Coordinates of C-alpha atoms in Angstrom, one line a residue:
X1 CA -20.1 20.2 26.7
X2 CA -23.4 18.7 28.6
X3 CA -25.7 20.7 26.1
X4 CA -24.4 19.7 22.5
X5 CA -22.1 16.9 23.8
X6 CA -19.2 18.6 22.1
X7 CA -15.3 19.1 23.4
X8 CA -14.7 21.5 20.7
X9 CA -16.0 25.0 21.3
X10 CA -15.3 26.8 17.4
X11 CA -16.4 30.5 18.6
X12 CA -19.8 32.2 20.0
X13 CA -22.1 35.4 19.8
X14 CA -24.2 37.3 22.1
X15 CA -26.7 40.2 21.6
X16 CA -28.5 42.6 23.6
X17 CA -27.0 41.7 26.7
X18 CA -27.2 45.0 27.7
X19 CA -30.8 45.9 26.2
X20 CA -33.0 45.0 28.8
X21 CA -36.2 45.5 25.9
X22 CA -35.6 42.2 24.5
X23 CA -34.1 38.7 25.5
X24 CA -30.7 38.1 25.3
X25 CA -28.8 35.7 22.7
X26 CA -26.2 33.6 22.9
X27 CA -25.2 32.0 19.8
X28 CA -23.0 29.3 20.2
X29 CA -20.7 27.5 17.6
X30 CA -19.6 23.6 18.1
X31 CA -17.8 21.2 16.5
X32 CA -18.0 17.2 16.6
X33 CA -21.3 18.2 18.5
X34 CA -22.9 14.4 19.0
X35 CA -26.5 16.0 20.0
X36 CA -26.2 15.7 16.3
X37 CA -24.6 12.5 14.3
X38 CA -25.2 10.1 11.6
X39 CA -23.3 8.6 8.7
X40 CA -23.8 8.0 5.0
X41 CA -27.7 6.4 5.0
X42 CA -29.4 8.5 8.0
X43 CA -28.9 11.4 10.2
X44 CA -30.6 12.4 13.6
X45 CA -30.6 15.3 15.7
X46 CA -31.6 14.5 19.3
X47 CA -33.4 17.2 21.9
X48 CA -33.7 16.5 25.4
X49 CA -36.5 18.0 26.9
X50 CA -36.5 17.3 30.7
X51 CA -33.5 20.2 31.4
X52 CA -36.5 22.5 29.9
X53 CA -38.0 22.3 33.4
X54 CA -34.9 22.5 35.2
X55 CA -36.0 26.3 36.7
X56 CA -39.1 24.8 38.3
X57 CA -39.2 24.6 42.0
X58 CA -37.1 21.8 43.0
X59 CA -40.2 19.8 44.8
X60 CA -41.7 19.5 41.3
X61 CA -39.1 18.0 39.1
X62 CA -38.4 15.6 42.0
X63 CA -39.3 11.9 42.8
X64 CA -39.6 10.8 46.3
X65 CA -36.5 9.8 48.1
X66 CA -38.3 6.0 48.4
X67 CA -40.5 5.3 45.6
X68 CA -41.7 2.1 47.8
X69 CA -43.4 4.4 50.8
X70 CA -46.8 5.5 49.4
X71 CA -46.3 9.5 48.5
X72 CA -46.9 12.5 50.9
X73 CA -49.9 14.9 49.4
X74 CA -48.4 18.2 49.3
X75 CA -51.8 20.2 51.7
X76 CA -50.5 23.7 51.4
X77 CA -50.5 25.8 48.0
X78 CA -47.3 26.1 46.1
X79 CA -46.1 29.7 45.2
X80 CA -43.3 30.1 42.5
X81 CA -41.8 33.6 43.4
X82 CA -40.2 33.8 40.2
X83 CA -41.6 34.2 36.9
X84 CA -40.7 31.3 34.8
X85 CA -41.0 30.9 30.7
X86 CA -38.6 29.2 29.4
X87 CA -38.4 28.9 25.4
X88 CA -35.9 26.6 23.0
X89 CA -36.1 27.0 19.1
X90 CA -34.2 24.5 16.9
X91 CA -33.5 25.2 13.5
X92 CA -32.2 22.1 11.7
X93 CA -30.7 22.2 8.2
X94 CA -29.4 18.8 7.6
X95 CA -26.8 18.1 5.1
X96 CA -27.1 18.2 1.4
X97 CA -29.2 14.8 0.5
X98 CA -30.8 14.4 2.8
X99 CA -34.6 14.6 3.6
X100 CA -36.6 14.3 6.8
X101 CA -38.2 11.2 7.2
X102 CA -41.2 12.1 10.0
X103 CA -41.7 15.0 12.1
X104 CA -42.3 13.9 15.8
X105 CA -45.5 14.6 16.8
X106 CA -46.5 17.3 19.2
X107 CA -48.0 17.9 22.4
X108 CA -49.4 20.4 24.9
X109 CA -49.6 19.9 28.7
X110 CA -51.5 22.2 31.3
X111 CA -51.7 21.9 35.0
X112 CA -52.3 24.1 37.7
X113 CA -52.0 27.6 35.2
X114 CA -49.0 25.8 33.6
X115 CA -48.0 25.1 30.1
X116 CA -45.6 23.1 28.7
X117 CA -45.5 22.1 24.5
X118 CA -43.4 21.1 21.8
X119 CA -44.2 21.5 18.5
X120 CA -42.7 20.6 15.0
X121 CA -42.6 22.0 11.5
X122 CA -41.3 21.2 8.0
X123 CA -40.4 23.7 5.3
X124 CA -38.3 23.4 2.3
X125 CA -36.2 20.8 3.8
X126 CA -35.5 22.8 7.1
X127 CA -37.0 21.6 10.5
X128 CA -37.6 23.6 13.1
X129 CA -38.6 22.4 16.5
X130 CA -40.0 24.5 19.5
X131 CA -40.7 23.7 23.3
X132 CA -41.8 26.3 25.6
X133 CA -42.8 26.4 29.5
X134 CA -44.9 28.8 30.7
X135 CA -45.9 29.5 34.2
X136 CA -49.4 31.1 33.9
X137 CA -49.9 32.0 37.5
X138 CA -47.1 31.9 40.6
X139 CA -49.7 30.8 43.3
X140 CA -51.4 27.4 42.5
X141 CA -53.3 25.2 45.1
X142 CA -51.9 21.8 46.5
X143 CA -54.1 19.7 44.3
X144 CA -53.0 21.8 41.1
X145 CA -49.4 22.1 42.6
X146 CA -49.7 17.6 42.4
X147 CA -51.6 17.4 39.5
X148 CA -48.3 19.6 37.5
X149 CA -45.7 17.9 39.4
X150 CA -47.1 14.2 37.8
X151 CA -47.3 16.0 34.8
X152 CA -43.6 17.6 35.0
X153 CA -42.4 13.8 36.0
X154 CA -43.8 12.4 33.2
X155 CA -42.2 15.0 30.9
X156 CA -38.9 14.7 32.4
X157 CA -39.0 11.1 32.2
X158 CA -39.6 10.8 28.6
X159 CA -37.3 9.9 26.0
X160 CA -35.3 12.2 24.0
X161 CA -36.7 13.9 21.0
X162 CA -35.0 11.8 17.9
X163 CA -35.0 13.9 14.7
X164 CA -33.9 12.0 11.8
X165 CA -33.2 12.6 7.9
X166 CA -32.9 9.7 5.5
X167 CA -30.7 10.4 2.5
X168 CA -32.4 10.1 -0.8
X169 CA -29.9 8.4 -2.9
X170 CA -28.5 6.3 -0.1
X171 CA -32.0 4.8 0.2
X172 CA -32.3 4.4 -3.2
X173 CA -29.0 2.4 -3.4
X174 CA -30.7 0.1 -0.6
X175 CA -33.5 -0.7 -2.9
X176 CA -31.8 -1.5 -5.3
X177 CA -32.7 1.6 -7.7
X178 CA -29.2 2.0 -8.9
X179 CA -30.0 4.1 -11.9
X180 CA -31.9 6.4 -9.4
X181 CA -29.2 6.7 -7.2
X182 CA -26.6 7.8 -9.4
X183 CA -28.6 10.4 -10.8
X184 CA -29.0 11.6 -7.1
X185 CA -25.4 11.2 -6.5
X186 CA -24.2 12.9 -9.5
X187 CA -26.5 15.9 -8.9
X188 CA -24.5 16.6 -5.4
X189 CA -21.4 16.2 -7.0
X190 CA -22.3 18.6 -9.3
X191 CA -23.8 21.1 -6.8
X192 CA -20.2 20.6 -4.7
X193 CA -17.2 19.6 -7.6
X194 CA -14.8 19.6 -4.5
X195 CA -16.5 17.0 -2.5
X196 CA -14.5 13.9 -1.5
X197 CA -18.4 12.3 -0.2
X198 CA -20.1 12.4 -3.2
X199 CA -17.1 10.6 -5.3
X200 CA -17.2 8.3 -2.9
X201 CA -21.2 7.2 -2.8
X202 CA -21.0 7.4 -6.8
X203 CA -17.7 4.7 -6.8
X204 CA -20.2 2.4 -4.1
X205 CA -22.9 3.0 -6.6
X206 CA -20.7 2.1 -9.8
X207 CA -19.7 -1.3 -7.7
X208 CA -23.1 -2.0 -6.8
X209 CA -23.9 -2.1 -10.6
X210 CA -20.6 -4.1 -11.4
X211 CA -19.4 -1.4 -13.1
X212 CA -15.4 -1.9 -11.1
X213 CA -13.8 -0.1 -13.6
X214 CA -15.5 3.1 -13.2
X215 CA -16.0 2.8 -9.6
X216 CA -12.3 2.7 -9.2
X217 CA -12.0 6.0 -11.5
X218 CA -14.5 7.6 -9.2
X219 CA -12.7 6.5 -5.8
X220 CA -9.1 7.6 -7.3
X221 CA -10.8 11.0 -8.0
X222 CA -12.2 10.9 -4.1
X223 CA -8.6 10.6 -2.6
X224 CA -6.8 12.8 -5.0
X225 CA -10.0 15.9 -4.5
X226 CA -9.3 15.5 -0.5
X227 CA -6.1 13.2 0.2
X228 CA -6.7 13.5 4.2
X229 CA -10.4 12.2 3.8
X230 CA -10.1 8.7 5.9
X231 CA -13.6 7.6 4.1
X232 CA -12.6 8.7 0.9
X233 CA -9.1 6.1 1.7
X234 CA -11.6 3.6 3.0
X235 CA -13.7 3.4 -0.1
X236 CA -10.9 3.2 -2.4
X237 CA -9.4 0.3 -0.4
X238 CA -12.9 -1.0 -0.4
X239 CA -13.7 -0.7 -4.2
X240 CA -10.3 -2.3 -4.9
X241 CA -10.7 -5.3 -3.2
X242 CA -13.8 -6.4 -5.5
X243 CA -12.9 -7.2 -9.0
X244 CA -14.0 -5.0 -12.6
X245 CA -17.6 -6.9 -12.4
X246 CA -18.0 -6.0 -8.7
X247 CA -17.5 -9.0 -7.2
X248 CA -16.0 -8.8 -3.5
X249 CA -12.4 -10.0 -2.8
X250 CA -12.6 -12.6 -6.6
X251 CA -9.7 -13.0 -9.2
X252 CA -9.1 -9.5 -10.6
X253 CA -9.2 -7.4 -7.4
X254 CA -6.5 -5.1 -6.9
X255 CA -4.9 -6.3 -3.6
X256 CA -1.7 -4.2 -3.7
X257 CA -3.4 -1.1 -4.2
X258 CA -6.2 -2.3 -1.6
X259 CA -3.4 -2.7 0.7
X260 CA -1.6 0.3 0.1
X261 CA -5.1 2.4 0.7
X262 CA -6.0 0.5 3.8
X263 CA -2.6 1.8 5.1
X264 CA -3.2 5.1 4.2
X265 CA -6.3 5.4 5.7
X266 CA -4.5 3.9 8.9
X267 CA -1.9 6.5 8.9
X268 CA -5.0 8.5 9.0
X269 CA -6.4 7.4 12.1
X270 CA -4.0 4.8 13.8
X271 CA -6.7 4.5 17.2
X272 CA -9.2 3.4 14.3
X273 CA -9.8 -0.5 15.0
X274 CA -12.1 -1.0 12.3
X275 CA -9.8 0.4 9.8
X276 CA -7.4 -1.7 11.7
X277 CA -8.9 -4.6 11.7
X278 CA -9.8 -4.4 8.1
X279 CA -6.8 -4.2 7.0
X280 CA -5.6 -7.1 9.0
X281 CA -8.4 -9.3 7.2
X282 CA -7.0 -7.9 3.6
X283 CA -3.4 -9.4 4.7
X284 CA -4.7 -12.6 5.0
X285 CA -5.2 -12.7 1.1
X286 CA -3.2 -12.9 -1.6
X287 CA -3.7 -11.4 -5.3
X288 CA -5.5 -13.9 -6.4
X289 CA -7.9 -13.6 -3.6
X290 CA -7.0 -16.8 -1.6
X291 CA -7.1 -16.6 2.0
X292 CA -4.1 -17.9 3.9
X293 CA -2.1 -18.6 1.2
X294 CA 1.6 -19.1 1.4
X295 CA 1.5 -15.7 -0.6
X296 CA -0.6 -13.9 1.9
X297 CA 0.8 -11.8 4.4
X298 CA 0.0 -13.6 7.5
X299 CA 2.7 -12.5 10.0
X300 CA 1.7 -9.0 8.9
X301 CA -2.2 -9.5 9.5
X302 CA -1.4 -11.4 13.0
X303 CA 0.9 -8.3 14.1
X304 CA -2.1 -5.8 12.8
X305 CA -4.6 -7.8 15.5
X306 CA -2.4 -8.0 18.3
X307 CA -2.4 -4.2 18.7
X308 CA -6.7 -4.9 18.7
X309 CA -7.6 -5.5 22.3
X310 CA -9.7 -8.9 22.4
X311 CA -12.7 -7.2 23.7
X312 CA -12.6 -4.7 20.4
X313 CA -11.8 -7.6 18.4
X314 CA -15.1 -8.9 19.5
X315 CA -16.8 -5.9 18.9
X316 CA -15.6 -6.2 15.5
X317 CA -17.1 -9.2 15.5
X318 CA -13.8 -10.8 14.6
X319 CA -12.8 -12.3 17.9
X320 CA -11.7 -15.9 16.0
X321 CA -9.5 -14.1 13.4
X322 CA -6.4 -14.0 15.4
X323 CA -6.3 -17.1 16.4
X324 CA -7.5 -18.4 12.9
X325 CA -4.4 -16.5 11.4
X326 CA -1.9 -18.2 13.8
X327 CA -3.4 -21.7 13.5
X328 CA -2.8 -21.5 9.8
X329 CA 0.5 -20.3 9.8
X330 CA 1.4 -23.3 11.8
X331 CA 1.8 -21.3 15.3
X332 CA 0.2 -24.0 17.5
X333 CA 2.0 -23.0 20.6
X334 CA 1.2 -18.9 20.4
X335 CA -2.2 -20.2 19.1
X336 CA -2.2 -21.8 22.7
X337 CA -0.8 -19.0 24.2
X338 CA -2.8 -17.0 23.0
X339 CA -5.9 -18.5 24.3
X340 CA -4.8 -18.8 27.6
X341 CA -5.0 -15.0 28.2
X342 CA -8.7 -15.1 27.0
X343 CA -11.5 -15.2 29.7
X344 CA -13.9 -17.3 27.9
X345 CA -13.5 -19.2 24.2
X346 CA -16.1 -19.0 21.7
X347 CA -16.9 -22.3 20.0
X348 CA -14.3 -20.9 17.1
X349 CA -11.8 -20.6 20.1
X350 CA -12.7 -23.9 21.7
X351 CA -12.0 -25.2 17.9
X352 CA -8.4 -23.5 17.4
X353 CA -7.7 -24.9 20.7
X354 CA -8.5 -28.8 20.3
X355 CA -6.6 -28.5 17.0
X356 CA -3.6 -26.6 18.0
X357 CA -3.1 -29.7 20.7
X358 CA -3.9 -32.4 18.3
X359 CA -1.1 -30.6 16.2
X360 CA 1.4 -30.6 18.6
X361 CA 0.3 -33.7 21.2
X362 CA -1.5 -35.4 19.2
X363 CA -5.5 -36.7 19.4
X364 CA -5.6 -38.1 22.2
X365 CA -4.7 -35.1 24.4
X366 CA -7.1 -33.4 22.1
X367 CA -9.6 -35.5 22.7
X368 CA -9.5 -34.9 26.7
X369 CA -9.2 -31.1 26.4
X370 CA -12.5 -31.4 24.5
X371 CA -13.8 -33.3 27.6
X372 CA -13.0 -31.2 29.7
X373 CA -14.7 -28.0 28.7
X374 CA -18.3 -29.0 29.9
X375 CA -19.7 -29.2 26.3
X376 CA -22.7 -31.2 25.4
X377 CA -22.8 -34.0 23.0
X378 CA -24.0 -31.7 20.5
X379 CA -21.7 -29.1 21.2
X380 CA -18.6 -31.7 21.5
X381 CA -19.3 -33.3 18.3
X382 CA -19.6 -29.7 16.3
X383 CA -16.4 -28.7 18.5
X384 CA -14.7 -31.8 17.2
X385 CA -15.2 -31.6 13.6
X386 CA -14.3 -27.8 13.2
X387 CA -10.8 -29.0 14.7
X388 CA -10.8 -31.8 12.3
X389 CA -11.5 -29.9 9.0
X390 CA -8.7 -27.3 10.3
X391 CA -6.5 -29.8 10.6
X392 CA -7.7 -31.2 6.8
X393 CA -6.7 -27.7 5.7
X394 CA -3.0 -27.9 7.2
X395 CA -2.8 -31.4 6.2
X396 CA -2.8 -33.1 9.0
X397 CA -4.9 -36.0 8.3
X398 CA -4.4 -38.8 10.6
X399 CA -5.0 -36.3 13.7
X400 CA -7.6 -34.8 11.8
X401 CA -9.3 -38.2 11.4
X402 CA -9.3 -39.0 14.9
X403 CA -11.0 -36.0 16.0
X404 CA -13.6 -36.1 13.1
X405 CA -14.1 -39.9 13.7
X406 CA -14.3 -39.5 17.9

């Protein structure tokens, strides 16, 4: 669990426990194992390298209790009773696509008889990493014994050792080499017919041409090869929310089928705020792609983003959409409400508020909220006319004048 970062132990192996002629192995199998992680463009393998040293004596891998008081040179020499090397080998296959994109460079450090490298290799795609510490010699003088412990400091304090793969079509797809990325795509399909992925990167690859029809063909083919893939769900709801020339949420999209895939993929994973929140942002339109129209499913949305914590909503860098939703469906007083439970208001919030009060006490009282939030001129003035133009939008126009006007 501390090693791989894993919960999820699938099985393990061990050999020659008993043969005392040749190490022992331990061969351990993990799932969800975050030491190694990425998503559709990269993926990167991390190795931490301090816990290599973690056999050494405990004066060398530690700092002084107070790193203010000049340190105590050690005057005797150091003897390590027990032979120490201590070897890791790393054998990293990454996934089908994908292609390492620099090998980490390595090093060699001796001190006082001691040894400790890393080094790095490259070969048909596979990478294999190996760090090793050697204790040459168990006595050492005081001056070598200081000289290793900087040096064992130093290597404990360094960063971890960040493998990472690019994949090929993915990066092509970025610049803009759409030709060159379906090629790449349709050759892992074909190498793996079953996979749900690679239907999914060629329908993001068809959009990204404006090809919608096809793209849609390929996205439908995603969900039906793997039905419980919650990407494959997201990218259909994704590909149907653009129209057949690719264009993103524009006359033509598909909005009941984007819907109905958005909730699938929420079935999926109901803890999943960004699928969440997503689909609260698709209720907001309608099928013609207009945003808080009387046709759009508003109360819907606004239900989908109470059950967001604020904080996550801000994450999601939707924070104002809640309150957005409520202003335009004319809920001025849960719009208020609302607010009130927030510790701080972004301009957007500051906005909603001033025009939820002009719509339901009028500008004046506006007007001295607006005062009273410690805004400068600037900020007041910018405050001011956001409130206004919402107001525009509801038709509220003599309120919406006053506040644009002040």
């Amino acid at each position: 669990k501390e090693a791989y970062l894993s919960d999820h132990l699938v099985g393990y192996e061990t050999k020659n426990l008993k043969d005392l002629s040749r190490p022992p192995e331990l061969t351990l199998r993990a799932r969800e194992a975050t030491r190694g992680s990425g998503d559709r463009q990269e993926l990167a393998v991390a190795i931490f390298p301090a816990a290599l040293t973690d056999r050494l004596p405990a004066w060398l891998r530690t700092e002084d209790e107070d790193p203010k008081k000049p340190h105590k040179k050690r005057k005797a020499d150091l003897a390590i009773f027990e032979p120490v090397r201590h070897e890791w080998h790393y054998r990293i296959q990454p996934a089908p696509g994908f292609q390492l994109r620099e090998l980490p460079a390595a090093s060699q450090i001796i001190a006082g008889g001691t040894t400790l490298e890393k080094s790095f290799a490259e070969k048909d795609g596979v990478v294999t990493a190996s760090l090793s510490l050697d204790i040459g010699r168990r006595r050492m003088t005081a001056a070598e014994a200081e000289e290793l412990r900087e040096k064992v400091l130093a290597w404990r304090k360094a960063d971890p050792i960040l493998i990472y793969f690019d994949h090929t079509g993915e990066k092509l797809l970025r610049a803009g080499d759409v030709k060159g990325a379906l090629a790449e795509f349709r050759r892992l399909s074909q190498a793996d017919s079953k996979s749900a992925l690679q239907r999914t990167r060629i329908a993001r690859a068809y959009l990204a041409a404006g090809l919608g029809e096809s793209a849609r063909r390929e996205a439908r083919q995603a969900v039906e090869l793997d039905p419980k893939s919650l990407d494959a769900w997201m990218t259909l709801a994704s590909v149907l929310e653009h129209d057949l020339l690719g264009r993103f949420r524009e006359p033509g999209l598909d909005w009941p089928g984007a819907l109905k895939a958005w909730e699938k993929a929420l079935e999926l994973e109901p803890e999943n705020n960004t699928v969440r929140g997503n689909y609260a942002i698709a209720l907001e339109y309608d099928a013609r792609a207009q945003r808080y129209s009387p046709q759009a499913r508003l109360a819907d949305a606004i239900a989908q983003y109470r059950k967001i914590k604020p904080e996550e909503l801000d994450k999601l860098q939707i924070g104002n959409n809640l309150g957005m939703a409520l202003l335009r469906s004319g809920q001025f007083a849960e719009l208020l409400e609302y607010l009130a439970t927030l510790p701080k208001l972004s301009a957007g919030g500051q906005a909603q508020k001033v025009a939820a009060l002009a719509a339901t006490k009028g500008a004046t009282a506006a007007l001295e909220e607006a005062s009273k939030m410690g805004l400068n001129e600037q900020t007041r003035s910018a405050v001011l006319a956001s409130a206004g133009q919402f107001l525009l939008t509801l038709r509220l126009y003599p309120p919406a004048g006053q506040l644009i006007g002040a």
